[in-house]
Amino acid sequence: MSSQSLDQVFIRAKQWLLSLLTGAPDWLIQIASSFINIFALLGVFLTLFALISVLERKILGRIQNRYGPNRVGPFGLFQPLADGIKMLIKEDIVPARADKVVHLLAPIMIAATAILALGVIPYGRNMTPFAIDGGILFFFAVGSTTELAVFMAGWGSNNKFSMLGAMRAIAQMVSYELPLIITTLPVVMVVGSLSPDAIVAAQNRYSLGIVPHWFVTTPWGAAAFILFFVSGLVESNRTPFDVPEGESEIVAGHMTEYSGFKYATFFMAEYFGMFAISGLAVTLFLGGWHAPIGGLQFIPSYVWFFAKLSALLFVYIWLRGTLPRTRVDQIMNLAWKFMLPMAFTCIIAAAVWHYQGRGVAGWLWSLGVVAIVYIGLSRLLDTGKKFAPRTYRFAE
């Protein structure tokens, strides 16, 4: 009982707050409930944003054998506060011939998009801020407006470098949005629902009380998860796919003409987008807020969700400290020639798994479908020749 009360402590706190409005009209209670959800969501993820901004620099420092932030506060933990003050007091410079309205709206729109996407993810048992039946559809519908916000930033700046950066960003985001959406279709097909809560509930089973029945444990689910994660890297403009911000080529992409708090808003939106994509990956493939072992269900459900989310965020940071930036043509080739066919393969493999009874036979048949297409694409694309060591010849 104590573990259950701890699991629902935030739900009971919300109910207590709403009980203060006893006797008020229903519409007022619903509005108050929505505002509580919104403020809780912002409080949690703004805190996580501040924490990850300093932890990322510390982890990258460890990877690169150097010190991270260690001057402001104990162990440098007040660095996000110092960064926030710096961004607030920096001068906001707007180009003289820029479209000032569009220039202002772009960072607001991209941040609002990321925050809205966070609203439909289940963070624990009965802890979905806004539970709607078409939550997955809402997530991608809202997320697709990111491209518009990036275009607004490039166009409104009246700068050719900003415009080029925006076009490159939109090209890669549109290209990888297709595999990102298609890899969610097998999960939606198998569960038969677009509701994130229903998808999490469908993964609430354990073999022998130990092995979880998460979708990532199936061949089609593992392949779809990898494709989804890579597509999420591109959508978040993270290394090795941070081409829109190639400093050596186009300064800072669509953010070239932004400074001060507007630039900080873009920076925050990038991390919020990363939280949203990672949270959706946890929901779709990693069992959501369910424990990895049946015997550990006494631990609060939200602890498991944020533990999985933290693991994915660590991989994001790890990749940034390990891999170099890729070329634009390599990114686009990967999307259209490999990621897209493999995403459609996951749909076929999931259908085979389902119609074979979801047992061992279905698991093996599904693995065979994924493996055959993967090997065929590898031979067809001949990646070994394209990424072979180069021989440079110099003029005498």
Tab-separated table of C-alpha atoms in Angstrom:
chain	number	residue	atom	x	y	z
A	1	MET	CA	0.000	0.000	0.000
A	2	SER	CA	2.871	2.363	0.799
A	3	SER	CA	4.400	1.825	-2.640
A	4	GLN	CA	1.031	2.449	-4.306
A	5	SER	CA	0.531	5.683	-2.345
A	6	LEU	CA	4.040	6.812	-3.320
A	7	ASP	CA	3.295	5.982	-6.944
A	8	GLN	CA	0.162	8.148	-6.905
A	9	VAL	CA	1.491	10.959	-4.711
A	10	PHE	CA	1.363	13.553	-7.495
A	11	ILE	CA	-2.150	12.505	-8.526
A	12	ARG	CA	-3.336	12.901	-4.945
A	13	ALA	CA	-1.616	16.293	-4.662
A	14	LYS	CA	-3.506	17.442	-7.767
A	15	GLN	CA	-6.792	16.102	-6.385
A	16	TRP	CA	-6.161	18.001	-3.127
A	17	LEU	CA	-5.580	21.229	-5.036
A	18	LEU	CA	-8.769	20.707	-7.029
A	19	SER	CA	-10.693	19.967	-3.817
A	20	LEU	CA	-10.115	23.605	-2.848
A	21	LEU	CA	-12.514	24.481	-5.683
A	22	THR	CA	-15.348	22.328	-4.314
A	23	GLY	CA	-18.657	23.863	-5.342
A	24	ALA	CA	-17.151	25.744	-8.307
A	25	PRO	CA	-18.560	25.228	-11.841
A	26	ASP	CA	-17.295	22.189	-13.749
A	27	TRP	CA	-15.730	24.327	-16.465
A	28	LEU	CA	-13.638	26.177	-13.875
A	29	ILE	CA	-12.427	22.904	-12.348
A	30	GLN	CA	-11.452	21.599	-15.812
A	31	ILE	CA	-9.507	24.776	-16.570
A	32	ALA	CA	-7.765	24.599	-13.187
A	33	SER	CA	-6.882	20.941	-13.822
A	34	SER	CA	-5.370	21.836	-17.200
A	35	PHE	CA	-3.321	24.655	-15.686
A	36	ILE	CA	-1.991	22.350	-12.967
A	37	ASN	CA	-0.897	19.876	-15.660
A	38	ILE	CA	0.750	22.625	-17.716
A	39	PHE	CA	2.673	24.136	-14.788
A	40	ALA	CA	3.783	20.685	-13.598
A	41	LEU	CA	4.968	19.801	-17.103
A	42	LEU	CA	6.892	23.060	-17.482
A	43	GLY	CA	8.370	22.778	-13.999
A	44	VAL	CA	9.657	19.246	-14.556
A	45	PHE	CA	11.105	19.781	-18.010
A	46	LEU	CA	12.572	23.227	-17.367
A	47	THR	CA	14.382	21.676	-14.394
A	48	LEU	CA	15.477	18.754	-16.566
A	49	PHE	CA	16.643	21.199	-19.251
A	50	ALA	CA	18.782	23.090	-16.728
A	51	LEU	CA	20.188	19.830	-15.379
A	52	ILE	CA	20.949	18.259	-18.768
A	53	SER	CA	22.617	21.450	-20.034
A	54	VAL	CA	25.272	21.219	-17.314
A	55	LEU	CA	25.478	17.407	-17.268
A	56	GLU	CA	26.020	17.292	-21.038
A	57	ARG	CA	29.047	19.584	-20.742
A	58	LYS	CA	30.394	17.571	-17.836
A	59	ILE	CA	29.946	14.247	-19.668
A	60	LEU	CA	31.527	15.662	-22.845
A	61	GLY	CA	34.383	16.935	-20.700
A	62	ARG	CA	34.948	13.422	-19.345
A	63	ILE	CA	34.811	11.916	-22.831
A	64	GLN	CA	37.291	14.484	-24.183
A	65	ASN	CA	39.597	14.317	-21.126
A	66	ARG	CA	38.998	17.883	-19.920
A	67	TYR	CA	37.118	19.714	-17.203
A	68	GLY	CA	33.483	20.638	-17.643
A	69	PRO	CA	31.805	23.569	-15.841
A	70	ASN	CA	33.237	23.667	-12.310
A	71	ARG	CA	33.351	27.332	-11.266
A	72	VAL	CA	29.777	28.502	-10.623
A	73	GLY	CA	28.426	26.907	-7.450
A	74	PRO	CA	29.344	23.509	-5.989
A	75	PHE	CA	30.641	21.231	-8.775
A	76	GLY	CA	29.479	23.861	-11.286
A	77	LEU	CA	25.797	23.043	-10.690
A	78	PHE	CA	24.765	26.717	-10.810
A	79	GLN	CA	26.085	27.065	-14.356
A	80	PRO	CA	22.546	26.929	-15.902
A	81	LEU	CA	21.536	29.836	-13.656
A	82	ALA	CA	24.529	31.865	-14.825
A	83	ASP	CA	23.747	30.996	-18.462
A	84	GLY	CA	20.121	32.067	-18.022
A	85	ILE	CA	21.122	35.430	-16.504
A	86	LYS	CA	23.635	35.980	-19.297
A	87	MET	CA	21.053	35.280	-21.999
A	88	LEU	CA	18.486	37.562	-20.348
A	89	ILE	CA	20.803	40.577	-20.145
A	90	LYS	CA	22.461	40.156	-23.557
A	91	GLU	CA	21.462	42.681	-26.183
A	92	ASP	CA	18.742	41.515	-28.576
A	93	ILE	CA	20.039	42.445	-32.019
A	94	VAL	CA	17.633	42.305	-34.967
A	95	PRO	CA	18.903	42.976	-38.516
A	96	ALA	CA	17.675	46.326	-39.873
A	97	ARG	CA	15.949	44.789	-42.915
A	98	ALA	CA	14.635	41.658	-41.184
A	99	ASP	CA	10.937	40.879	-40.929
A	100	LYS	CA	10.696	41.727	-37.242
A	101	VAL	CA	7.353	40.008	-36.593
A	102	VAL	CA	8.412	36.718	-38.213
A	103	HIS	CA	11.854	37.013	-36.578
A	104	LEU	CA	10.150	37.244	-33.156
A	105	LEU	CA	7.523	34.540	-33.724
A	106	ALA	CA	9.919	31.817	-34.965
A	107	PRO	CA	11.558	30.946	-31.587
A	108	ILE	CA	8.196	31.211	-29.790
A	109	MET	CA	6.559	28.842	-32.271
A	110	ILE	CA	9.324	26.242	-32.185
A	111	ALA	CA	9.315	26.194	-28.358
A	112	ALA	CA	5.500	25.978	-28.176
A	113	THR	CA	5.556	23.040	-30.589
A	114	ALA	CA	7.984	21.073	-28.421
A	115	ILE	CA	6.015	21.799	-25.231
A	116	LEU	CA	2.716	20.708	-26.824
A	117	ALA	CA	4.293	17.430	-27.948
A	118	LEU	CA	5.283	16.681	-24.340
A	119	GLY	CA	1.654	16.921	-23.229
A	120	VAL	CA	0.451	13.552	-24.578
A	121	ILE	CA	3.198	11.277	-23.202
A	122	PRO	CA	2.332	9.013	-20.201
A	123	TYR	CA	4.956	9.685	-17.512
A	124	GLY	CA	3.595	7.199	-15.024
A	125	ARG	CA	0.453	5.373	-13.939
A	126	ASN	CA	-2.462	7.830	-14.433
A	127	MET	CA	0.103	10.549	-15.211
A	128	THR	CA	-0.666	11.539	-18.797
A	129	PRO	CA	-1.103	15.342	-18.782
A	130	PHE	CA	-3.618	15.325	-21.650
A	131	ALA	CA	-4.858	11.820	-22.465
A	132	ILE	CA	-6.477	11.837	-25.913
A	133	ASP	CA	-7.353	8.873	-28.105
A	134	GLY	CA	-5.270	10.121	-31.034
A	135	GLY	CA	-2.248	11.070	-28.961
A	136	ILE	CA	0.300	9.667	-31.425
A	137	LEU	CA	-1.382	11.486	-34.301
A	138	PHE	CA	-1.429	14.718	-32.264
A	139	PHE	CA	2.281	14.316	-31.462
A	140	PHE	CA	3.302	14.166	-35.117
A	141	ALA	CA	0.771	16.777	-36.258
A	142	VAL	CA	2.174	19.271	-33.755
A	143	GLY	CA	5.772	18.230	-34.446
A	144	SER	CA	5.395	18.872	-38.163
A	145	THR	CA	5.069	22.615	-37.483
A	146	THR	CA	8.745	22.665	-36.474
A	147	GLU	CA	9.715	22.909	-40.139
A	148	LEU	CA	7.531	25.992	-40.522
A	149	ALA	CA	9.183	27.630	-37.504
A	150	VAL	CA	12.667	26.883	-38.887
A	151	PHE	CA	11.681	28.379	-42.250
A	152	MET	CA	10.315	31.461	-40.483
A	153	ALA	CA	13.641	31.894	-38.670
A	154	GLY	CA	15.637	31.664	-41.909
A	155	TRP	CA	13.304	33.832	-43.978
A	156	GLY	CA	12.644	36.433	-41.306
A	157	SER	CA	16.359	37.035	-40.716
A	158	ASN	CA	16.910	38.390	-44.265
A	159	ASN	CA	20.281	36.634	-44.383
A	160	LYS	CA	21.443	34.209	-47.076
A	161	PHE	CA	23.368	32.083	-44.564
A	162	SER	CA	20.248	31.811	-42.373
A	163	MET	CA	18.119	30.903	-45.385
A	164	LEU	CA	20.573	28.231	-46.554
A	165	GLY	CA	20.715	26.818	-43.058
A	166	ALA	CA	16.923	26.759	-42.847
A	167	MET	CA	16.621	24.992	-46.219
A	168	ARG	CA	19.153	22.342	-45.199
A	169	ALA	CA	17.357	21.851	-41.898
A	170	ILE	CA	13.951	21.494	-43.557
A	171	ALA	CA	15.321	19.094	-46.199
A	172	GLN	CA	16.721	16.691	-43.632
A	173	MET	CA	13.787	17.034	-41.229
A	174	VAL	CA	11.224	16.267	-43.937
A	175	SER	CA	13.328	13.330	-45.169
A	176	TYR	CA	13.614	11.739	-41.725
A	177	GLU	CA	10.066	12.504	-40.631
A	178	LEU	CA	8.909	9.775	-43.033
A	179	PRO	CA	10.855	6.899	-41.380
A	180	LEU	CA	10.076	8.430	-37.969
A	181	ILE	CA	6.322	8.180	-38.590
A	182	ILE	CA	6.439	4.885	-40.496
A	183	THR	CA	8.329	3.117	-37.680
A	184	THR	CA	5.482	3.967	-35.291
A	185	LEU	CA	2.939	2.275	-37.575
A	186	PRO	CA	3.881	-1.326	-36.607
A	187	VAL	CA	3.243	-0.499	-32.946
A	188	VAL	CA	-0.067	1.193	-33.765
A	189	MET	CA	-1.076	-1.782	-35.963
A	190	VAL	CA	-0.218	-4.394	-33.334
A	191	VAL	CA	-1.927	-2.514	-30.482
A	192	GLY	CA	-4.850	-1.287	-32.593
A	193	SER	CA	-4.878	2.151	-31.023
A	194	LEU	CA	-3.347	5.619	-31.438
A	195	SER	CA	-3.513	6.246	-27.696
A	196	PRO	CA	-0.121	6.328	-25.898
A	197	ASP	CA	-1.797	4.934	-22.749
A	198	ALA	CA	-3.130	1.928	-24.696
A	199	ILE	CA	0.327	1.318	-26.204
A	200	VAL	CA	1.933	1.317	-22.742
A	201	ALA	CA	-0.806	-0.975	-21.386
A	202	ALA	CA	-0.178	-3.452	-24.241
A	203	GLN	CA	3.405	-3.936	-22.972
A	204	ASN	CA	2.386	-4.788	-19.387
A	205	ARG	CA	3.213	-8.506	-19.490
A	206	TYR	CA	6.152	-10.586	-18.264
A	207	SER	CA	7.288	-14.100	-19.129
A	208	LEU	CA	7.905	-16.099	-15.937
A	209	GLY	CA	7.409	-12.819	-14.099
A	210	ILE	CA	10.842	-11.623	-15.253
A	211	VAL	CA	11.212	-11.034	-19.020
A	212	PRO	CA	9.186	-8.001	-20.144
A	213	HIS	CA	7.022	-8.134	-23.283
A	214	TRP	CA	8.189	-4.792	-24.621
A	215	PHE	CA	8.009	-4.273	-28.352
A	216	VAL	CA	11.771	-3.712	-28.498
A	217	THR	CA	12.229	-7.397	-27.591
A	218	THR	CA	10.761	-8.443	-30.967
A	219	PRO	CA	12.872	-8.334	-34.172
A	220	TRP	CA	10.583	-5.808	-35.863
A	221	GLY	CA	10.429	-3.743	-32.672
A	222	ALA	CA	14.210	-3.670	-32.241
A	223	ALA	CA	14.729	-2.612	-35.873
A	224	ALA	CA	11.968	0.008	-35.637
A	225	PHE	CA	13.412	1.344	-32.375
A	226	ILE	CA	16.872	1.831	-33.916
A	227	LEU	CA	15.378	3.543	-36.971
A	228	PHE	CA	13.170	5.708	-34.735
A	229	PHE	CA	16.117	6.682	-32.546
A	230	VAL	CA	18.318	7.641	-35.510
A	231	SER	CA	15.460	9.634	-37.047
A	232	GLY	CA	15.010	11.356	-33.689
A	233	LEU	CA	18.673	12.376	-33.749
A	234	VAL	CA	18.111	14.072	-37.100
A	235	GLU	CA	14.828	15.720	-36.056
A	236	SER	CA	16.564	17.139	-32.978
A	237	ASN	CA	19.554	18.366	-35.059
A	238	ARG	CA	21.920	16.405	-32.858
A	239	THR	CA	25.387	15.097	-33.696
A	240	PRO	CA	26.253	13.439	-36.054
A	241	PHE	CA	23.346	15.005	-37.966
A	242	ASP	CA	23.723	18.637	-36.851
A	243	VAL	CA	24.212	19.796	-40.447
A	244	PRO	CA	21.935	22.888	-40.161
A	245	GLU	CA	24.381	24.297	-37.601
A	246	GLY	CA	27.590	23.460	-39.447
A	247	GLU	CA	29.672	26.313	-37.988
A	248	SER	CA	32.504	25.749	-40.457
A	249	GLU	CA	30.072	26.093	-43.392
A	250	ILE	CA	27.070	28.289	-42.593
A	251	VAL	CA	27.851	29.889	-39.208
A	252	ALA	CA	24.876	28.800	-37.035
A	253	GLY	CA	22.246	27.894	-39.615
A	254	HIS	CA	18.802	29.407	-39.197
A	255	MET	CA	19.886	30.855	-35.812
A	256	THR	CA	22.695	33.010	-37.243
A	257	GLU	CA	20.868	36.321	-36.692
A	258	TYR	CA	19.537	35.464	-33.234
A	259	SER	CA	21.050	36.559	-29.943
A	260	GLY	CA	20.125	36.869	-26.296
A	261	PHE	CA	16.947	35.270	-25.050
A	262	LYS	CA	15.662	34.418	-28.545
A	263	TYR	CA	18.726	32.251	-29.121
A	264	ALA	CA	18.216	30.677	-25.682
A	265	THR	CA	14.637	29.832	-26.692
A	266	PHE	CA	15.904	27.959	-29.777
A	267	PHE	CA	18.417	26.163	-27.568
A	268	MET	CA	15.678	25.207	-25.081
A	269	ALA	CA	13.334	24.062	-27.871
A	270	GLU	CA	16.049	21.736	-29.221
A	271	TYR	CA	16.325	20.031	-25.844
A	272	PHE	CA	12.549	19.910	-25.346
A	273	GLY	CA	12.273	18.258	-28.766
A	274	MET	CA	14.907	15.757	-27.669
A	275	PHE	CA	12.909	15.026	-24.504
A	276	ALA	CA	9.716	14.566	-26.548
A	277	ILE	CA	11.250	12.192	-29.106
A	278	SER	CA	12.982	10.164	-26.390
A	279	GLY	CA	9.796	10.054	-24.322
A	280	LEU	CA	7.831	8.778	-27.306
A	281	ALA	CA	10.514	6.124	-27.959
A	282	VAL	CA	10.163	4.957	-24.344
A	283	THR	CA	6.372	4.850	-24.754
A	284	LEU	CA	6.364	2.989	-28.068
A	285	PHE	CA	9.171	0.468	-27.644
A	286	LEU	CA	10.531	0.381	-24.076
A	287	GLY	CA	7.376	-0.354	-22.115
A	288	GLY	CA	6.650	3.208	-21.048
A	289	TRP	CA	6.515	3.474	-17.259
A	290	HIS	CA	6.527	-0.297	-16.653
A	291	ALA	CA	9.385	-1.892	-14.725
A	292	PRO	CA	11.996	-3.922	-16.673
A	293	ILE	CA	11.465	-6.877	-14.298
A	294	GLY	CA	8.125	-7.972	-12.883
A	295	GLY	CA	9.467	-8.052	-9.315
A	296	LEU	CA	10.438	-4.367	-9.405
A	297	GLN	CA	6.936	-3.001	-9.907
A	298	PHE	CA	6.879	-1.705	-6.332
A	299	ILE	CA	9.157	1.152	-7.477
A	300	PRO	CA	7.044	4.184	-8.549
A	301	SER	CA	6.140	4.111	-12.219
A	302	TYR	CA	7.410	7.634	-12.957
A	303	VAL	CA	10.853	6.630	-11.644
A	304	TRP	CA	11.082	3.939	-14.328
A	305	PHE	CA	9.941	6.315	-17.064
A	306	PHE	CA	12.519	8.967	-16.230
A	307	ALA	CA	15.228	6.315	-15.760
A	308	LYS	CA	14.620	5.098	-19.328
A	309	LEU	CA	14.424	8.685	-20.587
A	310	SER	CA	17.740	9.495	-18.882
A	311	ALA	CA	19.381	6.455	-20.489
A	312	LEU	CA	18.338	7.594	-23.977
A	313	LEU	CA	19.488	11.162	-23.270
A	314	PHE	CA	22.863	9.806	-22.154
A	315	VAL	CA	23.187	8.003	-25.504
A	316	TYR	CA	22.455	11.306	-27.276
A	317	ILE	CA	25.308	12.950	-25.363
A	318	TRP	CA	27.601	9.956	-25.837
A	319	LEU	CA	27.128	10.086	-29.620
A	320	ARG	CA	27.854	13.830	-29.627
A	321	GLY	CA	31.175	13.248	-27.893
A	322	THR	CA	32.102	10.332	-30.165
A	323	LEU	CA	31.018	10.859	-33.766
A	324	PRO	CA	31.991	13.569	-36.275
A	325	ARG	CA	29.464	15.489	-38.347
A	326	THR	CA	28.307	13.734	-41.518
A	327	ARG	CA	27.976	15.281	-44.967
A	328	VAL	CA	24.616	16.377	-46.345
A	329	ASP	CA	24.658	13.850	-49.190
A	330	GLN	CA	25.415	11.021	-46.762
A	331	ILE	CA	22.484	12.020	-44.563
A	332	MET	CA	20.038	12.164	-47.476
A	333	ASN	CA	21.276	8.906	-48.986
A	334	LEU	CA	20.812	7.164	-45.643
A	335	ALA	CA	17.240	8.464	-45.344
A	336	TRP	CA	15.910	7.632	-48.794
A	337	LYS	CA	17.939	4.550	-49.741
A	338	PHE	CA	18.165	2.726	-46.401
A	339	MET	CA	15.974	4.132	-43.616
A	340	LEU	CA	12.761	4.348	-45.649
A	341	PRO	CA	12.888	0.766	-47.076
A	342	MET	CA	13.790	-0.612	-43.647
A	343	ALA	CA	10.887	1.290	-42.071
A	344	PHE	CA	8.431	-0.336	-44.498
A	345	THR	CA	10.102	-3.691	-43.788
A	346	CYS	CA	9.275	-3.273	-40.088
A	347	ILE	CA	5.577	-3.015	-40.994
A	348	ILE	CA	5.735	-6.285	-42.966
A	349	ALA	CA	7.737	-8.004	-40.213
A	350	ALA	CA	5.229	-6.880	-37.562
A	351	ALA	CA	2.363	-8.237	-39.678
A	352	VAL	CA	4.147	-11.592	-40.061
A	353	TRP	CA	4.795	-11.702	-36.286
A	354	HIS	CA	1.137	-10.960	-35.558
A	355	TYR	CA	-0.375	-13.474	-37.977
A	356	GLN	CA	2.023	-16.204	-36.830
A	357	GLY	CA	0.452	-15.981	-33.390
A	358	ARG	CA	3.034	-13.698	-31.728
A	359	GLY	CA	4.947	-16.768	-30.562
A	360	VAL	CA	8.384	-18.223	-31.237
A	361	ALA	CA	7.524	-19.006	-34.867
A	362	GLY	CA	6.383	-15.432	-35.449
A	363	TRP	CA	9.554	-14.146	-33.778
A	364	LEU	CA	11.766	-16.205	-36.110
A	365	TRP	CA	9.777	-15.337	-39.250
A	366	SER	CA	9.901	-11.659	-38.317
A	367	LEU	CA	13.658	-11.868	-37.774
A	368	GLY	CA	14.044	-13.509	-41.186
A	369	VAL	CA	12.141	-10.721	-42.957
A	370	VAL	CA	14.213	-7.984	-41.292
A	371	ALA	CA	17.515	-9.800	-41.877
A	372	ILE	CA	16.846	-10.543	-45.565
A	373	VAL	CA	15.950	-6.939	-46.398
A	374	TYR	CA	18.863	-5.574	-44.338
A	375	ILE	CA	21.411	-7.838	-46.066
A	376	GLY	CA	19.873	-7.107	-49.476
A	377	LEU	CA	20.056	-3.340	-48.950
A	378	SER	CA	23.643	-3.592	-47.695
A	379	ARG	CA	24.699	-5.472	-50.827
A	380	LEU	CA	22.690	-3.248	-53.131
A	381	LEU	CA	23.991	0.024	-51.709
A	382	ASP	CA	27.560	-1.318	-51.436
A	383	THR	CA	28.356	0.820	-48.407
A	384	GLY	CA	31.810	-0.697	-48.038
A	385	LYS	CA	33.006	0.960	-51.241
A	386	LYS	CA	31.457	4.354	-50.424
A	387	PHE	CA	32.995	4.586	-46.974
A	388	ALA	CA	36.357	3.044	-47.838
A	389	PRO	CA	39.523	4.991	-46.908
A	390	ARG	CA	40.252	7.755	-49.400
A	391	THR	CA	43.501	8.161	-51.280
A	392	TYR	CA	44.486	11.810	-51.617
A	393	ARG	CA	46.719	12.850	-54.540
A	394	PHE	CA	48.599	16.132	-54.429
A	395	ALA	CA	49.794	18.143	-57.422
A	396	GLU	CA	53.574	18.162	-57.843
